[in-house]
């Protein structure tokens, strides 16, 4: 091994060796338990960013560690390659989306390889390739045959900027999830998947996902939004019309004092002449900060007491949930209470804690259960009993019916864009809608398409694509020109990885062997969209007999974001770090303003290019920093000092291994069992293993390895006889750090005289007796303040503890040349120095 650590040379060497030997290629095996580790695949935007580095480094540590523990590990990678960015880039640069996409894939694949990631590229998936998306089309046809895919005219979320429809899940506060521009409503013929047929299974099976973060499960449950209640028909004064409402609180029906309609409820446009006001209210989003209602001159009639109550239109009522009309009970709902107070609407109390009316006016809504008052024959009943009795009464009197409602809506998958999977349906005047025959799949996207059209699919202008012979009658017909939502691509890609590219895509044996994914890793931003669709798709495929499982991901890790301080020039706005020097803008010399630490983003220019890190420090340093700076689930704050620290640690390990290369090559565990170094080694094995196994606390695992290296350096520096035992500790340290810094571990392993890969070795095991601490922590105080903490051998005499404390470098710095007046020793715990 060389005397100097040269990361670029070492990393290129081992990346080439891994590719040549195929060490990361995996196959089904009857020996060894399988482990499927998967990070969410990237969109091929052109370059990886620090978020990618962190995400993939986390997954790589897990995969390499499990391999060393004897598991048969599948660790694949691919490309979520369809989508609007490629189409927009093609428009901007005058090239076809396919060319732009495949060039980016080639570049990013090279970047991932230079990070030293242990991917099995024999299973690489590219969703824009016909070999992949033909199966999207096959699934669509099978779902159509089972009644799970259907077409209907529907009001849809339309993003004018992206010129396409958005699913409800892709609209955030009435803005497009991708471009952040306002979304409007539009009536279009759309294809849908009946995800609502699986609502109960999706909800109930959340209880089985014990390896998922609670926060993600909460978001899934809330999005599905199951609620049990009753639908009740309120009359409309002077009309035969009915206003149907849904409520989960029938015990409050006698307290209704006004009705609220959604702005897009059919009756709203009859009652409010100013339709622009209604449109503005609809665009307020799901939970507007300011709750606004518009009073109308019509009244509804409560069927339980025949009371007339005003009908209003409210900006906080959604047509998509329930019936688009709600009853408002100010005394028992805080939002209704605030609205009633604001608009001078009566508040009637119908539930109280003790069954007695409040003596004073309510200051806030009483929202919990209690005893009914002012509720006719139901007065005096407890809320839980009253709910059931009133529901029975409503059904018996024909006023309504019990109902289970869901917030979840069917998944609209039609998109009016080019760069996506063509929907494999044909329209014939004689036969109607006809699926493309399976032996004609895939329906391939045509090349050289004009992408400038707006508001409809560019495919509609490609005559040779549109015009087709009907497979049913042989007459003239036309193809569907919409493409599929790109979330279709990512809803089953983890199943395609189960087989190599050269193998059958839906090989049942392979799928049964590898699925489910044991550890899935990705951002919290996918908690609803991708994860919900993937769960739905897996359940559908189980019902089709394609998979044996109905949940795709056993364990889920949602890693935190990578953040960095922002800087800004008063004249030139956000600046990259290299655009400032000595706290001034290089362009104009103005003092820069330091902003908040925020998620790295190109728009705010607080990004770090991983290319520079790998070029200047090497991939192992980049990986180690991203793993050491914070626990995986927490946000990571960028730090130049942190990168330097990771680089110094690797250099120190290299230098120490070089200086002790003879002992490393002659390594044995032949140390006295009372050896502090031997005990420290076994404690470190136990610590690192535990930190990886329990919640992937890689930062504390790395800290433990740093401590062990410090101990090796300390033993070496004492000048005492250094036997082969220190080589055992170094050898162990190389094995422990291998999943984190694979290139340097390989090089040092071979430097120890070994010929096989370090990843073909078994993970170190600890001896419980030796892992028990025979050291205690000695606290050193100077004038009552803690100045040092030192690990010492248990059972030392007071004079020995005093000598250790006074010789400690940190303690010396605080004492300086001052006179020591007194030293107090608390045996085995504390040395207190008074100066």
PDB file of N, CA and C in Angstrom, residues 671-704:
ATOM      1  N   UNK A 671      -4.343 -11.242  22.290  1.00  0.00           N
ATOM      2  CA  UNK A 671      -4.062 -10.208  23.285  1.00  0.00           C
ATOM      3  C   UNK A 671      -4.515 -10.707  24.645  1.00  0.00           C
ATOM      4  N   UNK A 672      -3.905 -10.175  25.667  1.00  0.00           N
ATOM      5  CA  UNK A 672      -4.356 -10.444  27.030  1.00  0.00           C
ATOM      6  C   UNK A 672      -5.811 -10.011  27.154  1.00  0.00           C
ATOM      7  N   UNK A 673      -6.647 -10.852  27.754  1.00  0.00           N
ATOM      8  CA  UNK A 673      -8.069 -10.506  27.865  1.00  0.00           C
ATOM      9  C   UNK A 673      -8.298  -9.298  28.756  1.00  0.00           C
ATOM     10  N   UNK A 674      -7.289  -8.904  29.504  1.00  0.00           N
ATOM     11  CA  UNK A 674      -7.410  -7.670  30.289  1.00  0.00           C
ATOM     12  C   UNK A 674      -6.977  -6.449  29.490  1.00  0.00           C
ATOM     13  N   UNK A 675      -6.565  -6.665  28.242  1.00  0.00           N
ATOM     14  CA  UNK A 675      -6.117  -5.550  27.410  1.00  0.00           C
ATOM     15  C   UNK A 675      -7.259  -4.558  27.184  1.00  0.00           C
ATOM     16  N   UNK A 676      -6.994  -3.291  27.494  1.00  0.00           N
ATOM     17  CA  UNK A 676      -8.013  -2.250  27.302  1.00  0.00           C
ATOM     18  C   UNK A 676      -8.368  -2.113  25.827  1.00  0.00           C
ATOM     19  N   UNK A 677      -7.383  -2.295  24.951  1.00  0.00           N
ATOM     20  CA  UNK A 677      -7.625  -2.162  23.523  1.00  0.00           C
ATOM     21  C   UNK A 677      -8.523  -3.288  23.017  1.00  0.00           C
ATOM     22  N   UNK A 678      -8.273  -4.507  23.501  1.00  0.00           N
ATOM     23  CA  UNK A 678      -9.103  -5.633  23.083  1.00  0.00           C
ATOM     24  C   UNK A 678     -10.549  -5.412  23.528  1.00  0.00           C
ATOM     25  N   UNK A 679     -10.709  -4.988  24.781  1.00  0.00           N
ATOM     26  CA  UNK A 679     -12.062  -4.740  25.283  1.00  0.00           C
ATOM     27  C   UNK A 679     -12.743  -3.605  24.500  1.00  0.00           C
ATOM     28  N   UNK A 680     -11.984  -2.572  24.211  1.00  0.00           N
ATOM     29  CA  UNK A 680     -12.533  -1.451  23.431  1.00  0.00           C
ATOM     30  C   UNK A 680     -12.955  -1.924  22.039  1.00  0.00           C
ATOM     31  N   UNK A 681     -12.169  -2.824  21.466  1.00  0.00           N
ATOM     32  CA  UNK A 681     -12.492  -3.345  20.133  1.00  0.00           C
ATOM     33  C   UNK A 681     -13.831  -4.076  20.154  1.00  0.00           C
ATOM     34  N   UNK A 682     -14.029  -4.936  21.122  1.00  0.00           N
ATOM     35  CA  UNK A 682     -15.285  -5.696  21.195  1.00  0.00           C
ATOM     36  C   UNK A 682     -16.470  -4.792  21.536  1.00  0.00           C
ATOM     37  N   UNK A 683     -16.239  -3.790  22.370  1.00  0.00           N
ATOM     38  CA  UNK A 683     -17.327  -2.841  22.657  1.00  0.00           C
ATOM     39  C   UNK A 683     -17.703  -2.061  21.398  1.00  0.00           C
ATOM     40  N   UNK A 684     -16.701  -1.738  20.579  1.00  0.00           N
ATOM     41  CA  UNK A 684     -16.970  -0.991  19.341  1.00  0.00           C
ATOM     42  C   UNK A 684     -17.739  -1.847  18.346  1.00  0.00           C
ATOM     43  N   UNK A 685     -17.369  -3.125  18.222  1.00  0.00           N
ATOM     44  CA  UNK A 685     -18.131  -4.019  17.334  1.00  0.00           C
ATOM     45  C   UNK A 685     -19.593  -4.032  17.762  1.00  0.00           C
ATOM     46  N   UNK A 686     -19.810  -4.190  19.047  1.00  0.00           N
ATOM     47  CA  UNK A 686     -21.186  -4.238  19.574  1.00  0.00           C
ATOM     48  C   UNK A 686     -21.912  -2.924  19.338  1.00  0.00           C
ATOM     49  N   UNK A 687     -21.221  -1.816  19.569  1.00  0.00           N
ATOM     50  CA  UNK A 687     -21.823  -0.485  19.408  1.00  0.00           C
ATOM     51  C   UNK A 687     -22.196  -0.224  17.945  1.00  0.00           C
ATOM     52  N   UNK A 688     -21.271  -0.455  17.032  1.00  0.00           N
ATOM     53  CA  UNK A 688     -21.515  -0.182  15.612  1.00  0.00           C
ATOM     54  C   UNK A 688     -22.636  -1.075  15.084  1.00  0.00           C
ATOM     55  N   UNK A 689     -22.588  -2.342  15.440  1.00  0.00           N
ATOM     56  CA  UNK A 689     -23.633  -3.276  14.993  1.00  0.00           C
ATOM     57  C   UNK A 689     -24.993  -2.828  15.521  1.00  0.00           C
ATOM     58  N   UNK A 690     -25.054  -2.486  16.776  1.00  0.00           N
ATOM     59  CA  UNK A 690     -26.314  -2.050  17.369  1.00  0.00           C
ATOM     60  C   UNK A 690     -26.845  -0.779  16.750  1.00  0.00           C
ATOM     61  N   UNK A 691     -25.952   0.165  16.480  1.00  0.00           N
ATOM     62  CA  UNK A 691     -26.390   1.437  15.899  1.00  0.00           C
ATOM     63  C   UNK A 691     -26.919   1.261  14.475  1.00  0.00           C
ATOM     64  N   UNK A 692     -26.347   0.330  13.718  1.00  0.00           N
ATOM     65  CA  UNK A 692     -26.859   0.067  12.369  1.00  0.00           C
ATOM     66  C   UNK A 692     -28.206  -0.648  12.456  1.00  0.00           C
ATOM     67  N   UNK A 693     -28.294  -1.641  13.330  1.00  0.00           N
ATOM     68  CA  UNK A 693     -29.512  -2.440  13.432  1.00  0.00           C
ATOM     69  C   UNK A 693     -30.675  -1.642  14.016  1.00  0.00           C
ATOM     70  N   UNK A 694     -30.381  -0.743  14.955  1.00  0.00           N
ATOM     71  CA  UNK A 694     -31.435   0.031  15.609  1.00  0.00           C
ATOM     72  C   UNK A 694     -31.537   1.406  14.985  1.00  0.00           C
ATOM     73  N   UNK A 695     -32.473   1.560  14.074  1.00  0.00           N
ATOM     74  CA  UNK A 695     -32.821   2.867  13.501  1.00  0.00           C
ATOM     75  C   UNK A 695     -31.705   3.498  12.670  1.00  0.00           C
ATOM     76  N   UNK A 696     -30.703   2.706  12.257  1.00  0.00           N
ATOM     77  CA  UNK A 696     -29.673   3.206  11.338  1.00  0.00           C
ATOM     78  C   UNK A 696     -29.003   4.491  11.853  1.00  0.00           C
ATOM     79  N   UNK A 697     -28.563   4.471  13.070  1.00  0.00           N
ATOM     80  CA  UNK A 697     -27.871   5.639  13.620  1.00  0.00           C
ATOM     81  C   UNK A 697     -26.391   5.573  13.212  1.00  0.00           C
ATOM     82  N   UNK A 698     -26.184   5.868  11.928  1.00  0.00           N
ATOM     83  CA  UNK A 698     -24.843   5.778  11.371  1.00  0.00           C
ATOM     84  C   UNK A 698     -23.895   6.799  11.998  1.00  0.00           C
ATOM     85  N   UNK A 699     -24.438   7.943  12.404  1.00  0.00           N
ATOM     86  CA  UNK A 699     -23.573   8.985  12.965  1.00  0.00           C
ATOM     87  C   UNK A 699     -22.895   8.513  14.242  1.00  0.00           C
ATOM     88  N   UNK A 700     -23.632   7.843  15.107  1.00  0.00           N
ATOM     89  CA  UNK A 700     -23.014   7.373  16.350  1.00  0.00           C
ATOM     90  C   UNK A 700     -22.131   6.155  16.096  1.00  0.00           C
ATOM     91  N   UNK A 701     -22.451   5.374  15.068  1.00  0.00           N
ATOM     92  CA  UNK A 701     -21.588   4.248  14.704  1.00  0.00           C
ATOM     93  C   UNK A 701     -20.223   4.757  14.234  1.00  0.00           C
ATOM     94  N   UNK A 702     -20.246   5.803  13.401  1.00  0.00           N
ATOM     95  CA  UNK A 702     -18.983   6.385  12.924  1.00  0.00           C
ATOM     96  C   UNK A 702     -18.212   6.990  14.076  1.00  0.00           C
ATOM     97  N   UNK A 703     -18.913   7.644  14.992  1.00  0.00           N
ATOM     98  CA  UNK A 703     -18.250   8.234  16.167  1.00  0.00           C
ATOM     99  C   UNK A 703     -17.531   7.154  16.972  1.00  0.00           C
ATOM    100  N   UNK A 704     -18.167   5.975  17.109  1.00  0.00           N
ATOM    101  CA  UNK A 704     -17.534   4.878  17.852  1.00  0.00           C
ATOM    102  C   UNK A 704     -16.271   4.397  17.148  1.00  0.00           C
TER     103      UNK A 704
END
